[in-house]
PDB file of C-alpha atoms in Angstrom:
ATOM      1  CA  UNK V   1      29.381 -25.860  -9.689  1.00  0.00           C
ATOM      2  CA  UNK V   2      31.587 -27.341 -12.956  1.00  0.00           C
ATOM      3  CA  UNK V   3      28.714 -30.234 -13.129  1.00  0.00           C
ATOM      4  CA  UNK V   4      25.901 -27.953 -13.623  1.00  0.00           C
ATOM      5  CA  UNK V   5      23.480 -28.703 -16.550  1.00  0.00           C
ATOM      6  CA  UNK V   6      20.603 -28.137 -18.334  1.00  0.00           C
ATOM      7  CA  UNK V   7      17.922 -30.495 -17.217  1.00  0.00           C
ATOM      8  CA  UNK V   8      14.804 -29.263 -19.102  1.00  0.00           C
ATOM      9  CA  UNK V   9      13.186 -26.859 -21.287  1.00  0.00           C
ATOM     10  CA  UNK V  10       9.744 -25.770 -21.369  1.00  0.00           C
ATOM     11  CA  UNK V  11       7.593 -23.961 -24.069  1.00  0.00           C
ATOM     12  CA  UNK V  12       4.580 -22.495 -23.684  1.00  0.00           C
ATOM     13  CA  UNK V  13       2.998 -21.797 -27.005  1.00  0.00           C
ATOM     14  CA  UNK V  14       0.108 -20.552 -25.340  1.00  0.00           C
ATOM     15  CA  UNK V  15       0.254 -18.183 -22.183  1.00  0.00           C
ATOM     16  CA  UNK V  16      -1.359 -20.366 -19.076  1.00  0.00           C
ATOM     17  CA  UNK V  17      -2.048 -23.597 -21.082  1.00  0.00           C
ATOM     18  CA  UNK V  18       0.065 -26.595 -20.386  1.00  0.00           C
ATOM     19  CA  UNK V  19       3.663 -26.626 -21.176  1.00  0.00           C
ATOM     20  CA  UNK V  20       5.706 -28.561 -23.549  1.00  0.00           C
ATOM     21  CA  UNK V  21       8.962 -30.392 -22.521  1.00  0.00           C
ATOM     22  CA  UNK V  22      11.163 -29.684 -26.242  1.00  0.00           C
ATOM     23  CA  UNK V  23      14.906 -31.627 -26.356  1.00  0.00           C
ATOM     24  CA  UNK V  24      16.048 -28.246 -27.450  1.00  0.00           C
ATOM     25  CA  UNK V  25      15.076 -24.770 -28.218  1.00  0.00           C
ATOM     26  CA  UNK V  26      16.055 -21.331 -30.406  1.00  0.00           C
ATOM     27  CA  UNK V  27      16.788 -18.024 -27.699  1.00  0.00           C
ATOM     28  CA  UNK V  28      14.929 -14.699 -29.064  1.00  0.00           C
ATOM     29  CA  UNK V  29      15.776 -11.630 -27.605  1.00  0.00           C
ATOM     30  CA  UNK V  30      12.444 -11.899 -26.028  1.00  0.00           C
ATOM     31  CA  UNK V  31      12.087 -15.852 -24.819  1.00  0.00           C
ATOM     32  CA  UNK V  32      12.378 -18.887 -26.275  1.00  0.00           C
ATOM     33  CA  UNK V  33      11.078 -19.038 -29.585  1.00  0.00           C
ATOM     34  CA  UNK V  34       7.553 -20.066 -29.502  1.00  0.00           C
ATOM     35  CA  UNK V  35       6.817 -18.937 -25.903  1.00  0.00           C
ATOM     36  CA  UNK V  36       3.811 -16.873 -24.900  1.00  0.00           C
ATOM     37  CA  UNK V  37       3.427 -15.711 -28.492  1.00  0.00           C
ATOM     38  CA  UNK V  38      -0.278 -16.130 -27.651  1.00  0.00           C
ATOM     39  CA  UNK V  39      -2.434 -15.045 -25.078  1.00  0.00           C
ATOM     40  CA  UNK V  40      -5.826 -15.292 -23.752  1.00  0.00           C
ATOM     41  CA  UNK V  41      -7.976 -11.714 -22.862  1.00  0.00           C
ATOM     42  CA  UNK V  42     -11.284 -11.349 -21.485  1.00  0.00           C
ATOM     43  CA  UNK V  43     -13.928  -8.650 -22.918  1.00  0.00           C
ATOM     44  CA  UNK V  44     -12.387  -6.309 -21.422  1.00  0.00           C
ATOM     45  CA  UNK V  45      -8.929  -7.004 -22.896  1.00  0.00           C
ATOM     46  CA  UNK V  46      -7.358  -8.116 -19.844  1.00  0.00           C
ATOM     47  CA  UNK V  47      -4.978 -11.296 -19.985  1.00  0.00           C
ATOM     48  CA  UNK V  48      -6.865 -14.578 -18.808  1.00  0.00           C
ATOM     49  CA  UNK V  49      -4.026 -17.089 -16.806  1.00  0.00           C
ATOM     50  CA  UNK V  50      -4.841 -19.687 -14.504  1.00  0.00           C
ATOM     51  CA  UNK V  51      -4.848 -17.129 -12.022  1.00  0.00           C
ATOM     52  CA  UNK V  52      -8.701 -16.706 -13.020  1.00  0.00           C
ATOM     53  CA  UNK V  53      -9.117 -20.037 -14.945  1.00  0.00           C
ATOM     54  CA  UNK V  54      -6.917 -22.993 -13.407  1.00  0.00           C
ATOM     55  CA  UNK V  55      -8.808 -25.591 -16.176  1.00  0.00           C
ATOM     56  CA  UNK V  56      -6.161 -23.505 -18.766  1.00  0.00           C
ATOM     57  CA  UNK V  57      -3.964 -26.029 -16.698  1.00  0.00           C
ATOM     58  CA  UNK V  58      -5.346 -28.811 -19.120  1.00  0.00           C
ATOM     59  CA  UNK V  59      -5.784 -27.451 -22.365  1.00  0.00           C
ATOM     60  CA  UNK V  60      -2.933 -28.021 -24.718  1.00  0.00           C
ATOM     61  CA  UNK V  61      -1.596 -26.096 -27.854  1.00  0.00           C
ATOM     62  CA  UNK V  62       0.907 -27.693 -30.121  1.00  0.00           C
ATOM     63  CA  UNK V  63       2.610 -25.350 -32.699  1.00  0.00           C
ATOM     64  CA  UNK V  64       2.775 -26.236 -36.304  1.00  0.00           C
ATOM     65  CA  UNK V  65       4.762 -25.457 -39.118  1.00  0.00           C
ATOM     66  CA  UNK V  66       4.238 -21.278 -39.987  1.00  0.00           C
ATOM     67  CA  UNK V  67       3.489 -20.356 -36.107  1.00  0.00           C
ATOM     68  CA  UNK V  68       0.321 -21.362 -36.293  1.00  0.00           C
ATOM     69  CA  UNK V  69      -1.553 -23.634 -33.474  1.00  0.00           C
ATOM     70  CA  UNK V  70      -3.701 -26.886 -32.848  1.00  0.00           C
ATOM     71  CA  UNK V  71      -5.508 -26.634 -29.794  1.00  0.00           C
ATOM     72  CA  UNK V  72      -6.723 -29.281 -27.926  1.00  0.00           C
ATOM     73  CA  UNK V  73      -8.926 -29.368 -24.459  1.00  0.00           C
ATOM     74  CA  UNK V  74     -11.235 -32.070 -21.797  1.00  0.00           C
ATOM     75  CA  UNK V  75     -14.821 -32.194 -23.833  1.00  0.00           C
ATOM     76  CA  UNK V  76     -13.704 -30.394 -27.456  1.00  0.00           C
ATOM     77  CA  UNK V  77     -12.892 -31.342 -30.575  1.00  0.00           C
ATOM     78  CA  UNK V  78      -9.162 -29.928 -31.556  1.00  0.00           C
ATOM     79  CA  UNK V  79      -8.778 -26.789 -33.304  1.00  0.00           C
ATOM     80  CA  UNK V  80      -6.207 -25.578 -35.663  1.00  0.00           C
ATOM     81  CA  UNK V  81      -5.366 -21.793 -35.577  1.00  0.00           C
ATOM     82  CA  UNK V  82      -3.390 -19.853 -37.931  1.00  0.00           C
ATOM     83  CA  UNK V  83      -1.554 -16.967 -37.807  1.00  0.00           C
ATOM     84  CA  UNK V  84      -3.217 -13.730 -37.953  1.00  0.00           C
ATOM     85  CA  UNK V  85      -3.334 -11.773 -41.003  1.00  0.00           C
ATOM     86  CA  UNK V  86      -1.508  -8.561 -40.124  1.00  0.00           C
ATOM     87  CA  UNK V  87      -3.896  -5.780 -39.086  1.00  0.00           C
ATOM     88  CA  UNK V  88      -5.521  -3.688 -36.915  1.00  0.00           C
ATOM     89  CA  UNK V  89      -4.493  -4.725 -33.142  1.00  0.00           C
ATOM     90  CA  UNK V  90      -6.165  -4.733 -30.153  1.00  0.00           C
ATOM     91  CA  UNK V  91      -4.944  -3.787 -26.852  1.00  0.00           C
ATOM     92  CA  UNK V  92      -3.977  -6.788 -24.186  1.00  0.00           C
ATOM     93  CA  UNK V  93      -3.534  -5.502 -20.557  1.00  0.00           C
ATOM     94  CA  UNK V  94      -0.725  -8.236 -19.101  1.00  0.00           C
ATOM     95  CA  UNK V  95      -1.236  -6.896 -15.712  1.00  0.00           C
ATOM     96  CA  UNK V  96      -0.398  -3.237 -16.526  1.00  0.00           C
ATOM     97  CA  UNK V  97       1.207  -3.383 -19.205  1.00  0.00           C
ATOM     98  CA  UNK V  98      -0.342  -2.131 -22.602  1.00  0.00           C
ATOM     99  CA  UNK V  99       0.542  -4.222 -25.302  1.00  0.00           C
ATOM    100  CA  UNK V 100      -0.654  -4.636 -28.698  1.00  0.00           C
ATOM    101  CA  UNK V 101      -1.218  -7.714 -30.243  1.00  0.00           C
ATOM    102  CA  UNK V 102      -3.346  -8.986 -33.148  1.00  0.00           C
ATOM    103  CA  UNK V 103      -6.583 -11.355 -33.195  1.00  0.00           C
ATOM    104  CA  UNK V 104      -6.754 -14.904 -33.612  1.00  0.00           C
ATOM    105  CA  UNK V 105      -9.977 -15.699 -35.716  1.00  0.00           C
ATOM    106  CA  UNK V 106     -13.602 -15.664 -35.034  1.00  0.00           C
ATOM    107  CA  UNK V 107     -13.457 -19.919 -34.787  1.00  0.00           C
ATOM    108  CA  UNK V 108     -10.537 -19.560 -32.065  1.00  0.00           C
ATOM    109  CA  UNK V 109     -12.446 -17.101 -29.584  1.00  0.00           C
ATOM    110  CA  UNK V 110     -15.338 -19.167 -29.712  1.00  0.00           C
ATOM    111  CA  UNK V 111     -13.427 -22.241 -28.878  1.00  0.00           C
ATOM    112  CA  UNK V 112     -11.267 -20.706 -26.127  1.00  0.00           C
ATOM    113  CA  UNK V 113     -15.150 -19.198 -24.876  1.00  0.00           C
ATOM    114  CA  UNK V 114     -16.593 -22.901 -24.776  1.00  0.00           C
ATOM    115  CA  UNK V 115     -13.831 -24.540 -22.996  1.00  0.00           C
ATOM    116  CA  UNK V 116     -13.797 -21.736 -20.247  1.00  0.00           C
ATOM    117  CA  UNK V 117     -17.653 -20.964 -20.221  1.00  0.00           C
ATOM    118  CA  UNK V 118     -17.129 -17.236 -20.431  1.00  0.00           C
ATOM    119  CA  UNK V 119     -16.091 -14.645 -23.376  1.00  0.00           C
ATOM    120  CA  UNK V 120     -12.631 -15.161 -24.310  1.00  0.00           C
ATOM    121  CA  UNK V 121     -10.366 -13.974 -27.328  1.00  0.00           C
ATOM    122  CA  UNK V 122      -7.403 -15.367 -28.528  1.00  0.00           C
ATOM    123  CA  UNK V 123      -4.126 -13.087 -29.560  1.00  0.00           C
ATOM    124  CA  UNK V 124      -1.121 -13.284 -31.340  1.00  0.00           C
ATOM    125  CA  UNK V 125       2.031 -10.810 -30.479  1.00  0.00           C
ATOM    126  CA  UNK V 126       3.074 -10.134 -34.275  1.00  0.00           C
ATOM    127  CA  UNK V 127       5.981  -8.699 -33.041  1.00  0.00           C
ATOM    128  CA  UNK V 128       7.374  -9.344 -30.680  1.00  0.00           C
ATOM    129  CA  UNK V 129      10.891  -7.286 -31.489  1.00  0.00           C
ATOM    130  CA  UNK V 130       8.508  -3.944 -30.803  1.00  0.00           C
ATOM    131  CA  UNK V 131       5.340  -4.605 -29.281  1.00  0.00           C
ATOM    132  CA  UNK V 132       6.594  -4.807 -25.407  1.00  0.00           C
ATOM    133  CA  UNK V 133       9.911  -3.450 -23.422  1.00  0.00           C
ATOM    134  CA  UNK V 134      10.530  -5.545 -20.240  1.00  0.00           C
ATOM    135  CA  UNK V 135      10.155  -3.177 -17.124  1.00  0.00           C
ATOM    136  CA  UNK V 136      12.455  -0.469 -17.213  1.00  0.00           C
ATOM    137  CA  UNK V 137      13.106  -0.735 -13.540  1.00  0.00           C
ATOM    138  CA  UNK V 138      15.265  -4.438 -14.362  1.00  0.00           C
ATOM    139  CA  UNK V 139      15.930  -3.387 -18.333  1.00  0.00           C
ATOM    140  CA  UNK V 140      18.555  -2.769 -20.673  1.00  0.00           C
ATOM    141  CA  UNK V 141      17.900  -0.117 -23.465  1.00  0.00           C
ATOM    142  CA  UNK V 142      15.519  -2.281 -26.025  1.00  0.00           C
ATOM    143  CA  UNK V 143      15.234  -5.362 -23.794  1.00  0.00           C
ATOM    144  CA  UNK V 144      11.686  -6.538 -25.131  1.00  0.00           C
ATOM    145  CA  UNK V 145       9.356  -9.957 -23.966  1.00  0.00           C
ATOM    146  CA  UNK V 146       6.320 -11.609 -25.057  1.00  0.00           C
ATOM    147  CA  UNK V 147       2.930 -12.297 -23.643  1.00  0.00           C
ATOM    148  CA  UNK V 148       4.960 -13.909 -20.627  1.00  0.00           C
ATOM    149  CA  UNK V 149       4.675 -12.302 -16.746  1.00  0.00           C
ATOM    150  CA  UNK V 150       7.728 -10.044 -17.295  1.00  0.00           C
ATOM    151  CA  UNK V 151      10.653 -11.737 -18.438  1.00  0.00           C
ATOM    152  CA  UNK V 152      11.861 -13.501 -21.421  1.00  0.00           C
ATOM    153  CA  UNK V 153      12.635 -16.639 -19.385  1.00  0.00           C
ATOM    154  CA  UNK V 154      12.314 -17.920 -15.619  1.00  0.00           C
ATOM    155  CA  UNK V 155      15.079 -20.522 -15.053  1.00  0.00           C
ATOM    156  CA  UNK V 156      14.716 -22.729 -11.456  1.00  0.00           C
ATOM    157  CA  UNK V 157      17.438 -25.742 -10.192  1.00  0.00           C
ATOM    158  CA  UNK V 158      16.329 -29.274  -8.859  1.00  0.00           C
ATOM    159  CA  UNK V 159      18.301 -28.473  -5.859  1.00  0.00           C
ATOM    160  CA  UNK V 160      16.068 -25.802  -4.626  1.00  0.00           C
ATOM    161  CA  UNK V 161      12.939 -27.655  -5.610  1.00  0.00           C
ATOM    162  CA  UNK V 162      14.322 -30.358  -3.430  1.00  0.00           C
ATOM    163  CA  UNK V 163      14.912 -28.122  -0.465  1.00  0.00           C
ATOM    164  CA  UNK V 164      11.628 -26.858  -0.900  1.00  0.00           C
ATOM    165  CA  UNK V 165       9.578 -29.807  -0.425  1.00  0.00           C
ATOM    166  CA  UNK V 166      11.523 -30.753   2.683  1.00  0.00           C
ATOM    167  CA  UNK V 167      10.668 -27.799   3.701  1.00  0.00           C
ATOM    168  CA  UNK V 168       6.672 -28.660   2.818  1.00  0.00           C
ATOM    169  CA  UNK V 169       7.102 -32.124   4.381  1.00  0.00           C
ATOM    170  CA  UNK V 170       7.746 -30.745   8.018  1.00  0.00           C
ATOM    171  CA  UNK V 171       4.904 -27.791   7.623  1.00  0.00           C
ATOM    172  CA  UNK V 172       1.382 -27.861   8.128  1.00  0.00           C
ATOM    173  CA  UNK V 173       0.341 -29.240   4.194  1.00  0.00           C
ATOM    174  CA  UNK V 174       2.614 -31.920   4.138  1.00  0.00           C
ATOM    175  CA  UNK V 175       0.455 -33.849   2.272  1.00  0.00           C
ATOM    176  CA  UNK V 176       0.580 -31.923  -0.513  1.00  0.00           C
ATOM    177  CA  UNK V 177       4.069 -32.598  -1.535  1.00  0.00           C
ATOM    178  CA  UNK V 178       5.971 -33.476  -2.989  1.00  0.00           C
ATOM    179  CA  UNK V 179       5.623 -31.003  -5.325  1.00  0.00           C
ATOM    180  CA  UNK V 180       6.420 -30.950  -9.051  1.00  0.00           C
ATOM    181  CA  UNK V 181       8.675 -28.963 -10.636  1.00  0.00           C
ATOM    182  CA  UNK V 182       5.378 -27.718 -13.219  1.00  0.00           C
ATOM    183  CA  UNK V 183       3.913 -25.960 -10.782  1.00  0.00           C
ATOM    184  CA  UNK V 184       6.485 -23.211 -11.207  1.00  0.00           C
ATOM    185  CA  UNK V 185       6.495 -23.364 -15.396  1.00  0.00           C
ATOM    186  CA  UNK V 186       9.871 -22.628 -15.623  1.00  0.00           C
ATOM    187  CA  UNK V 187      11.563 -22.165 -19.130  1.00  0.00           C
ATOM    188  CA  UNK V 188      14.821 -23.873 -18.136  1.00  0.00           C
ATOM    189  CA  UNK V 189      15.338 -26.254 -15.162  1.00  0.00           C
ATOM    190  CA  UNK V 190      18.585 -26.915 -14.286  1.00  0.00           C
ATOM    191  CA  UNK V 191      20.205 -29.278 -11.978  1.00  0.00           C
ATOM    192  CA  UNK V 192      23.549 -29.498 -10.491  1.00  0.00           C
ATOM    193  CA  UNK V 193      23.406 -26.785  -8.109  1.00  0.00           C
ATOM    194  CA  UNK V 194      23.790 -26.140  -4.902  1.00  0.00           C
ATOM    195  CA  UNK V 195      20.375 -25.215  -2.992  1.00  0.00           C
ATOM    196  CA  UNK V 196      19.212 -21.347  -3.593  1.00  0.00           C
ATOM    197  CA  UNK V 197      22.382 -20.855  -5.463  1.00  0.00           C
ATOM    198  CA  UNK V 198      20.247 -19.168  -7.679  1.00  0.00           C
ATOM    199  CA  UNK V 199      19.691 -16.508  -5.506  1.00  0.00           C
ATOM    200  CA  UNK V 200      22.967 -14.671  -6.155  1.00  0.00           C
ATOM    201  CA  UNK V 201      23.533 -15.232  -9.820  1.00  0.00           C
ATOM    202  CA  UNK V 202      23.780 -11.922 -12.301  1.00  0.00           C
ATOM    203  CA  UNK V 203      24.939 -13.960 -15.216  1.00  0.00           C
ATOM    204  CA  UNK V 204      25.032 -17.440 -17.169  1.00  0.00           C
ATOM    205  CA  UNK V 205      25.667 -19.149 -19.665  1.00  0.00           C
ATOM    206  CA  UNK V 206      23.330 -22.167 -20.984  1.00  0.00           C
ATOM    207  CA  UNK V 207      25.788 -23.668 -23.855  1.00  0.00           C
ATOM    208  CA  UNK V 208      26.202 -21.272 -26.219  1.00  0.00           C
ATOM    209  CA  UNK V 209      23.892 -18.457 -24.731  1.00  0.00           C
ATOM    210  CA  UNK V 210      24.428 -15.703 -21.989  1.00  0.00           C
ATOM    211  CA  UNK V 211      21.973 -14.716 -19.600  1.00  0.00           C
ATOM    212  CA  UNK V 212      21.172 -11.654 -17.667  1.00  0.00           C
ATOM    213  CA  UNK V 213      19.676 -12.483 -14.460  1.00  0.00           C
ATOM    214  CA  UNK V 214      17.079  -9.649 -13.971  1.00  0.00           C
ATOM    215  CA  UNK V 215      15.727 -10.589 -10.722  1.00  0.00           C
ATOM    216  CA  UNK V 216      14.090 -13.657  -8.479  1.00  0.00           C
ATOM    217  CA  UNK V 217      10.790 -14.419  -9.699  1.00  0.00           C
ATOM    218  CA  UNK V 218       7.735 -13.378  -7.609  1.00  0.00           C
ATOM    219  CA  UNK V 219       5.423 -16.408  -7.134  1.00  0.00           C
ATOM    220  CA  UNK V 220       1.430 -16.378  -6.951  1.00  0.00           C
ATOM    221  CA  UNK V 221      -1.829 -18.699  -6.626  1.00  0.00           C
ATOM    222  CA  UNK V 222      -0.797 -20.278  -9.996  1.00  0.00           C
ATOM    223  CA  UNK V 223       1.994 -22.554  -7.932  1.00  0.00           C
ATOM    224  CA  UNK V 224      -0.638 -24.391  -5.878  1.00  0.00           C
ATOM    225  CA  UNK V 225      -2.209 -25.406  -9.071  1.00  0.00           C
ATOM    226  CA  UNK V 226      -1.971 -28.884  -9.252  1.00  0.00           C
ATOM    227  CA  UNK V 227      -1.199 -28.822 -13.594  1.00  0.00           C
ATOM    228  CA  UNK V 228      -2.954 -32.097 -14.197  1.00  0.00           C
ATOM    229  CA  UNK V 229      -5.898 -32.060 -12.382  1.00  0.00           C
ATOM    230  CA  UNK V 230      -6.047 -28.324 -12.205  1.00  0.00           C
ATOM    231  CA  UNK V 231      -7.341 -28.580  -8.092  1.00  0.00           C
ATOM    232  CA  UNK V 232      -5.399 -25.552  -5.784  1.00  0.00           C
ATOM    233  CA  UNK V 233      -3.872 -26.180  -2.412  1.00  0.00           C
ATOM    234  CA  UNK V 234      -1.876 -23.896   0.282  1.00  0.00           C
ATOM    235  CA  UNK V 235       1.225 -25.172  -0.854  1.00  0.00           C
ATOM    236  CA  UNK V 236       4.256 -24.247  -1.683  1.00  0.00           C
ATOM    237  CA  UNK V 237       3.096 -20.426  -0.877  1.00  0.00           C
ATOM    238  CA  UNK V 238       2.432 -21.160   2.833  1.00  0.00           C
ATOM    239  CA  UNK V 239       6.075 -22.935   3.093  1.00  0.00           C
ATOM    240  CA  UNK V 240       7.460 -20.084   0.968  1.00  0.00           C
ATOM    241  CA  UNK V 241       5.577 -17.520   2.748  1.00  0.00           C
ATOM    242  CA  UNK V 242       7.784 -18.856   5.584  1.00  0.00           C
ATOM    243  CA  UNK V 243      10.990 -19.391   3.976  1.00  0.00           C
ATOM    244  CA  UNK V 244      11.160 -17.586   0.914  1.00  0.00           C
ATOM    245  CA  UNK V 245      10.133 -14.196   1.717  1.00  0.00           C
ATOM    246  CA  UNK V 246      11.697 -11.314  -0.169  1.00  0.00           C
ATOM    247  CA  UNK V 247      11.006  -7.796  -0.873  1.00  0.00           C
ATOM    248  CA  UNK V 248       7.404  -8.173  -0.345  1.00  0.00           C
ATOM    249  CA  UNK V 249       7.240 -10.864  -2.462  1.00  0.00           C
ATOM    250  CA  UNK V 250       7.180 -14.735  -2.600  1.00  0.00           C
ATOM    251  CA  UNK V 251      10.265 -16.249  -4.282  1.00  0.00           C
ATOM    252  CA  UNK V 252      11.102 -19.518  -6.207  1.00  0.00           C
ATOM    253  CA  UNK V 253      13.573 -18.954  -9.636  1.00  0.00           C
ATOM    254  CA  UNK V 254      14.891 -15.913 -11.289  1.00  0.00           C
ATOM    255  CA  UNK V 255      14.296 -14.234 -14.460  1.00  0.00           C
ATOM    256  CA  UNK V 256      16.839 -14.464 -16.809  1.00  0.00           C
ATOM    257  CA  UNK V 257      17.213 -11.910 -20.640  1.00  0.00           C
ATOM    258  CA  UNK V 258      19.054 -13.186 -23.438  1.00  0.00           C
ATOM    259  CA  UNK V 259      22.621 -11.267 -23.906  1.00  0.00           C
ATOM    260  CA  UNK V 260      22.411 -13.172 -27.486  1.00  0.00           C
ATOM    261  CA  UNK V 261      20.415 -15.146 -29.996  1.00  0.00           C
ATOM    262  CA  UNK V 262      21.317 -19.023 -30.491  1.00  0.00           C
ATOM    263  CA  UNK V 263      20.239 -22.934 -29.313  1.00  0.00           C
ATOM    264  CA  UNK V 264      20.292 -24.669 -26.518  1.00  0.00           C
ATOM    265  CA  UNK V 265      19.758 -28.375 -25.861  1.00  0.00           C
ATOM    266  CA  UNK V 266      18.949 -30.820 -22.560  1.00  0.00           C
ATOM    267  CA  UNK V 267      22.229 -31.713 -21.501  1.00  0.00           C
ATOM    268  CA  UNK V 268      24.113 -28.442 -21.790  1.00  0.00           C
ATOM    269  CA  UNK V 269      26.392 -27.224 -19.374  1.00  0.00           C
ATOM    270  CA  UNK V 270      25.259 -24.553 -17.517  1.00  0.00           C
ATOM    271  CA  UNK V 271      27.851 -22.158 -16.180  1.00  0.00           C
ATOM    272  CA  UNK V 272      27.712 -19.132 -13.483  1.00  0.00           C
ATOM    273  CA  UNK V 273      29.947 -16.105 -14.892  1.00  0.00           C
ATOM    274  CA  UNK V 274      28.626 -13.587 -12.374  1.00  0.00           C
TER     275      UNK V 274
END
């Protein structure tokens, strides 16, 4: 376990558009920084994810300098989006959870609308340090995320990913694999591990950082999305509905919370402390 490191890190400016590989990124209490700051809601102020929409699969947003965004997408001219003006909020249902957030401009929803052919609004969490506790049932007193699923990060290993698709190369779909690593849009990817070791970690430590491991990560239809053509097939949930079934859920990677604030990089060491 001494050789264990830090393959990859992925951002997600944007919550279900594509995800950016970064050399190195800044841990918030609540994610990497830059992660799921934004979201996508319907009319009815519920969170739009490729869940709904796989094309979010192919648009892109790259941040610029202030927090602000330049989105790009198949068949529309780029957009640049800035922050928000602080103000009155609206109120962005992320699959129960109530959270307030504050909207992007008049330009942006129509944008997001015309790439998706249906009314959509674009949000920015403000802040982040207040707006949204991560479920008390895996929390620490004032434990907060962003727009993401639950969590302030989802780490996986190459070594499970691996296992996996042998795994999907004896089952019925075999054709499918093997898969990608994007199809889970992990934060951190790390390789060096044994397979599943994952599965009985508490806590880490990625360089400099420590990491509370909340709990595995529940998986849905978004992991037979294929993230660059944006098609859906059975796999992996029909080899993990198989293999990886636990506590009524579907399981690939674990959520991790930041113990404390600093920067990690590809290549750091990644070691298990509980």
């Amino acid at each position: 376990m001494g050789n264990a490191e830090l393959q990859s890190i992925h951002v997600h400016p944007v919550k279900a558009f594509r995800a950016l590989s970064v050399r190195e990124a800044v841990v918030e209490p609540w994610g990497l920084a830059g992660d799921r700051r934004w979201v996508l809601i319907d009319d009815g102020g519920k969170v739009v994810t490729q869940r709904q929409q796989p094309r979010l699969a192919l648009a892109a947003a790259e941040p610029l300098p202030g927090g602000g965004l330049r989105l790009s997408a198949p068949g529309l001219d780029p957009l640049e989006v800035a922050v928000p003006e602080p103000g009155d909020t609206v109120t962005v249902d992320v699959f129960g959870d109530k959270v307030e957030g504050v909207l992007a401009d008049t330009a942006a929803h129509a944008w997001c609308g015309a790439y998706l052919g249906t009314g959509a609004r674009l949000v920015h969490m403000d802040d982040p340090a207040t707006r949204r506790p991560v479920d008390p049932d895996y929390a620490l007193p004032g434990e907060t995320v962003s727009f993401a699923d639950g969590f302030p990060l989802l780490v996986t290993t190459t070594a499970s990913l691996d296992a996996l698709n042998a795994l999907v190369a004896k089952g019925d779909h075999a054709h499918e694999g093997p898969l990608p690593m994007n199809r889970f849009r992990p934060n951190l990817v790390v390789a060096g591990t044994a397979a599943w070791a994952e599965d009985d970690w508490t806590r880490i430590a990625v360089g400099e950082v420590e990491f509370r491991v909340a709990k595995v990560c529940g998986r849905c239809v978004v992991t037979t999305t294929d993230q660059h053509s944006a098609t859906r097939g059975k796999e992996p949930l029909h080899t993990l509905g198989r293999h990886r079934h636990m506590n009524g859920s579907l399981v690939f990677g674990q959520n991790l919370v930041p113990l404390g604030p600093g920067t990690i990089r590809v290549g750091d060491p990644v070691r298990i402390l509980g």
